[in-house]
mmCIF file of C-alpha atoms in Angstrom:
data_model
loop_
_atom_site.group_PDB
_atom_site.id
_atom_site.type_symbol
_atom_site.label_atom_id
_atom_site.label_comp_id
_atom_site.label_asym_id
_atom_site.label_seq_id
_atom_site.Cartn_x
_atom_site.Cartn_y
_atom_site.Cartn_z
ATOM 1 C CA MET O 26 0.025 -0.005 -0.020
ATOM 2 C CA LEU O 27 1.154 3.503 -0.714
ATOM 3 C CA GLU O 28 -0.036 6.359 1.202
ATOM 4 C CA LEU O 29 0.388 9.872 -0.216
ATOM 5 C CA TYR O 30 -0.283 13.143 1.651
ATOM 6 C CA LEU O 31 -1.306 16.124 -0.568
ATOM 7 C CA GLY O 32 -0.880 19.582 1.069
ATOM 8 C CA GLY O 33 -0.939 20.358 4.696
ATOM 9 C CA PRO O 34 1.994 20.558 6.874
ATOM 10 C CA ALA O 35 5.310 19.328 5.407
ATOM 11 C CA ARG O 36 6.331 15.681 5.894
ATOM 12 C CA GLN O 37 9.594 14.019 5.224
ATOM 13 C CA ARG O 38 8.156 11.306 2.863
ATOM 14 C CA ASN O 39 5.223 10.818 0.481
ATOM 15 C CA TRP O 40 4.028 14.380 0.606
ATOM 16 C CA LEU O 41 3.194 16.856 -2.368
ATOM 17 C CA PRO O 42 2.801 20.543 -1.373
ATOM 18 C CA LEU O 43 -0.296 22.143 -2.676
ATOM 19 C CA PRO O 44 -0.465 25.766 -3.769
ATOM 20 C CA LEU O 45 -3.294 27.561 -2.383
ATOM 21 C CA GLY O 46 -6.324 27.163 -4.445
ATOM 22 C CA SER O 47 -5.401 23.675 -5.682
ATOM 23 C CA GLU O 48 -8.391 21.651 -6.505
ATOM 24 C CA TYR O 49 -7.290 18.955 -9.143
ATOM 25 C CA ILE O 50 -5.191 15.821 -9.101
ATOM 26 C CA ASN O 51 -4.431 13.616 -12.079
ATOM 27 C CA VAL O 52 -3.439 9.941 -11.513
ATOM 28 C CA ARG O 53 -1.888 8.124 -14.402
ATOM 29 C CA GLU O 54 -1.625 4.438 -14.365
ATOM 30 C CA PHE O 55 0.210 2.419 -16.903
ATOM 31 C CA VAL O 56 -0.887 -1.286 -17.510
ATOM 32 C CA ALA O 57 1.173 -3.669 -19.537
ATOM 33 C CA ASP O 58 -1.104 -6.637 -19.603
ATOM 34 C CA TRP O 59 -4.924 -5.839 -19.421
ATOM 35 C CA GLU O 60 -5.797 -9.405 -19.135
ATOM 36 C CA ARG O 61 -3.710 -10.131 -16.005
ATOM 37 C CA ASP O 62 -2.498 -6.753 -14.370
ATOM 38 C CA GLY O 63 -4.731 -5.571 -11.752
ATOM 39 C CA LEU O 64 -5.724 -1.880 -11.405
ATOM 40 C CA ALA O 65 -4.970 0.278 -8.476
ATOM 41 C CA VAL O 66 -7.659 0.755 -6.023
ATOM 42 C CA LEU O 67 -7.351 4.339 -4.913
ATOM 43 C CA HIS O 68 -9.068 5.990 -1.760
ATOM 44 C CA ILE O 69 -9.154 9.717 -1.013
ATOM 45 C CA GLU O 70 -9.541 10.631 2.603
ATOM 46 C CA ARG O 71 -9.703 14.231 3.878
ATOM 47 C CA VAL O 72 -7.796 14.325 7.053
ATOM 48 C CA ASP O 73 -8.031 17.965 8.099
ATOM 49 C CA ASP O 74 -10.847 19.375 10.087
ATOM 50 C CA ALA O 75 -12.259 21.746 7.530
ATOM 51 C CA ALA O 76 -16.170 21.835 7.389
ATOM 52 C CA ALA O 77 -17.904 19.890 4.657
ATOM 53 C CA PRO O 78 -19.265 22.193 1.865
ATOM 54 C CA GLU O 79 -22.825 23.120 1.864
ATOM 55 C CA ASN O 80 -25.335 21.302 -0.315
ATOM 56 C CA LEU O 81 -25.454 22.521 -3.810
ATOM 57 C CA ASN O 82 -27.990 25.059 -4.616
ATOM 58 C CA PRO O 83 -29.049 26.730 -7.872
ATOM 59 C CA THR O 84 -26.620 29.597 -7.472
ATOM 60 C CA GLY O 85 -23.861 27.213 -6.739
ATOM 61 C CA MET O 86 -24.747 25.028 -9.734
ATOM 62 C CA ILE O 87 -24.744 28.144 -12.065
ATOM 63 C CA GLU O 88 -21.242 29.023 -10.815
ATOM 64 C CA ALA O 89 -19.979 25.501 -11.165
ATOM 65 C CA LEU O 90 -21.150 25.274 -14.732
ATOM 66 C CA ASP O 91 -19.778 28.717 -15.605
ATOM 67 C CA LYS O 92 -16.386 27.593 -14.106
ATOM 68 C CA ALA O 93 -16.488 24.374 -16.182
ATOM 69 C CA ALA O 94 -17.351 26.272 -19.357
ATOM 70 C CA THR O 95 -14.512 28.782 -18.931
ATOM 71 C CA TRP O 96 -12.086 25.888 -18.223
ATOM 72 C CA VAL O 97 -13.278 24.094 -21.512
ATOM 73 C CA GLU O 98 -12.850 27.449 -23.450
ATOM 74 C CA ALA O 99 -9.307 28.093 -22.061
ATOM 75 C CA SER O 100 -8.378 24.337 -22.892
ATOM 76 C CA VAL O 101 -9.300 24.536 -26.406
ATOM 77 C CA ASP O 102 -6.807 27.437 -26.813
ATOM 78 C CA VAL O 103 -4.094 25.672 -24.529
ATOM 79 C CA TRP O 104 -4.172 22.463 -26.282
ATOM 80 C CA SER O 105 -4.513 23.981 -29.760
ATOM 81 C CA LYS O 106 -1.175 25.885 -29.216
ATOM 82 C CA TYR O 107 0.325 22.813 -27.563
ATOM 83 C CA ALA O 108 -0.634 20.594 -30.587
ATOM 84 C CA ALA O 109 0.862 23.247 -33.167
ATOM 85 C CA VAL O 110 4.220 23.213 -31.159
ATOM 86 C CA ILE O 111 4.255 19.331 -31.264
ATOM 87 C CA ARG O 112 3.357 19.227 -34.775
ATOM 88 C CA ALA O 113 6.128 21.721 -35.888
ATOM 89 C CA ALA O 114 8.736 19.799 -33.632
ATOM 90 C CA THR O 115 7.795 16.327 -34.866
ATOM 91 C CA PRO O 116 9.345 14.947 -38.045
ATOM 92 C CA VAL O 117 7.195 13.449 -40.712
ATOM 93 C CA ASN O 118 7.652 9.734 -41.521
ATOM 94 C CA ALA O 119 10.724 9.440 -39.198
ATOM 95 C CA LEU O 120 10.930 8.798 -35.416
ATOM 96 C CA SER O 121 12.443 11.587 -33.238
ATOM 97 C CA PRO O 122 14.813 10.156 -30.602
ATOM 98 C CA PRO O 123 13.269 9.909 -26.989
ATOM 99 C CA ARG O 124 13.565 12.958 -24.892
ATOM 100 C CA LEU O 125 12.215 14.495 -21.723
ATOM 101 C CA ALA O 126 8.809 16.169 -22.213
ATOM 102 C CA GLN O 127 8.949 19.721 -20.923
ATOM 103 C CA GLY O 128 7.247 19.887 -17.596
ATOM 104 C CA GLY O 129 6.998 16.047 -17.605
ATOM 105 C CA ALA O 130 8.485 13.482 -15.299
ATOM 106 C CA VAL O 131 12.202 13.252 -15.283
ATOM 107 C CA ASN O 132 12.087 9.510 -15.652
ATOM 108 C CA MET O 133 9.769 9.425 -18.646
ATOM 109 C CA LEU O 134 10.890 9.906 -22.236
ATOM 110 C CA HIS O 135 8.959 10.410 -25.351
ATOM 111 C CA GLY O 136 9.643 10.059 -29.042
ATOM 112 C CA ALA O 137 7.314 11.038 -31.741
ATOM 113 C CA CYS O 138 6.547 10.706 -35.387
ATOM 114 C CA GLN O 139 3.777 12.031 -37.578
ATOM 115 C CA TRP O 140 3.094 10.298 -40.876
ATOM 116 C CA GLN O 141 1.414 10.966 -44.293
ATOM 117 C CA LEU O 142 0.660 7.591 -45.875
ATOM 118 C CA GLY O 143 -1.343 6.717 -48.891
ATOM 119 C CA SER O 144 -3.817 3.943 -48.584
ATOM 120 C CA ALA O 145 -1.375 1.181 -50.075
ATOM 121 C CA GLN O 146 1.644 2.562 -48.090
ATOM 122 C CA ALA O 147 3.160 1.627 -44.814
ATOM 123 C CA LEU O 148 5.686 3.170 -42.262
ATOM 124 C CA ILE O 149 7.887 0.869 -40.372
ATOM 125 C CA VAL O 150 9.107 2.170 -37.036
ATOM 126 C CA GLU O 151 12.388 0.440 -36.153
ATOM 127 C CA PHE O 152 14.306 0.774 -32.782
ATOM 128 C CA GLU O 153 16.342 -1.108 -30.311
ATOM 129 C CA GLN O 154 14.415 -2.698 -27.506
ATOM 130 C CA PRO O 155 14.542 -0.321 -24.710
ATOM 131 C CA GLU O 156 16.056 -1.555 -21.401
ATOM 132 C CA VAL O 157 13.649 0.084 -19.102
ATOM 133 C CA THR O 158 10.620 -0.890 -16.794
ATOM 134 C CA TYR O 159 7.915 0.000 -19.263
ATOM 135 C CA TRP O 160 7.677 1.175 -22.821
ATOM 136 C CA SER O 161 4.998 1.408 -25.402
ATOM 137 C CA ILE O 162 4.055 2.834 -28.791
ATOM 138 C CA GLN O 163 0.857 4.556 -29.150
ATOM 139 C CA VAL O 164 -1.104 6.248 -32.133
ATOM 140 C CA TYR O 165 -3.115 9.534 -31.538
ATOM 141 C CA VAL O 166 -4.870 12.226 -33.509
ATOM 142 C CA ILE O 167 -2.247 14.873 -32.630
ATOM 143 C CA ASP O 168 -4.523 17.973 -32.565
ATOM 144 C CA TRP O 169 -6.296 16.679 -29.310
ATOM 145 C CA MET O 170 -3.895 13.848 -28.370
ATOM 146 C CA GLN O 171 -6.846 11.638 -28.854
ATOM 147 C CA PRO O 172 -6.293 7.756 -29.423
ATOM 148 C CA LEU O 173 -7.685 6.308 -32.700
ATOM 149 C CA ASP O 174 -10.551 3.860 -32.752
ATOM 150 C CA PHE O 175 -9.184 1.534 -29.995
ATOM 151 C CA VAL O 176 -12.530 -0.300 -29.710
ATOM 152 C CA ASN O 177 -12.197 -1.680 -33.102
ATOM 153 C CA ARG O 178 -8.330 -1.430 -33.795
ATOM 154 C CA VAL O 179 -5.073 -1.859 -32.089
ATOM 155 C CA THR O 180 -3.860 1.727 -31.291
ATOM 156 C CA SER O 181 -1.191 0.913 -28.811
ATOM 157 C CA LEU O 182 1.269 -1.793 -27.956
ATOM 158 C CA ASN O 183 3.531 -1.989 -24.806
ATOM 159 C CA ASP O 184 6.737 -3.810 -23.904
ATOM 160 C CA ARG O 185 4.754 -7.058 -23.056
ATOM 161 C CA GLN O 186 2.616 -7.023 -26.273
ATOM 162 C CA LEU O 187 5.249 -6.001 -28.973
ATOM 163 C CA TYR O 188 7.273 -8.753 -30.657
ATOM 164 C CA VAL O 189 11.010 -8.211 -30.588
ATOM 165 C CA GLU O 190 13.111 -9.702 -33.345
ATOM 166 C CA ALA O 191 16.022 -12.066 -32.679
ATOM 167 C CA ASP O 192 18.388 -9.141 -33.450
ATOM 168 C CA GLY O 193 16.966 -7.062 -30.512
ATOM 169 C CA LYS O 194 15.050 -4.749 -32.728
ATOM 170 C CA VAL O 195 11.465 -3.758 -32.634
ATOM 171 C CA ARG O 196 9.695 -3.160 -35.791
ATOM 172 C CA VAL O 197 6.083 -1.693 -35.782
ATOM 173 C CA VAL O 198 4.169 -1.381 -39.128
ATOM 174 C CA LEU O 199 1.862 1.526 -39.358
ATOM 175 C CA ALA O 200 -0.659 1.042 -42.240
ATOM 176 C CA HIS O 201 -4.184 1.426 -43.097
ATOM 177 C CA GLU O 202 -4.674 -2.372 -43.706
ATOM 178 C CA ASP O 203 -3.286 -5.395 -41.887
ATOM 179 C CA PRO O 204 -0.161 -6.405 -43.737
ATOM 180 C CA GLY O 205 -0.044 -9.764 -41.970
ATOM 181 C CA VAL O 206 2.997 -9.201 -40.044
ATOM 182 C CA GLN O 207 3.856 -8.944 -36.227
ATOM 183 C CA ASN O 208 3.495 -5.487 -34.499
ATOM 184 C CA TRP O 209 0.941 -3.850 -36.935
#
């Protein structure tokens, strides 16, 4: 079990300070094998003595909806600019070397590629098998960092799903139609 304290008095371990007004936490969980790996069971407990908020009323609901709409409007601009920067920095039909993402975790590297393929073309992404705890390759619509149709197609493969060739290389084939090879 991992216990993490958010905000409040400083602690020597398992503590993240929170700036005044903080109200959101994002938890990202990586799963290598959806058939066998268990998912985290998360519990949040407020441990200070602050009073519970009042029940929601019409005025509070209006304020909450207005706040949500403002956030969505701001997000469109932020993500649009972010996607433009990513698109400009990402090579076409060639994989960029893994690098730290600005503002990202220091132990997580990202490489990227955008492609332009005709219906009968394929892009082969080839790289040495990384010697790390977890790695994966994923396809997205770059403008919204939105995965493709993962319900009906394979849109990501991780280190436990990808086939590594005898020469230690991973070859992933991006194509509109299944070419009948590993790692499509």
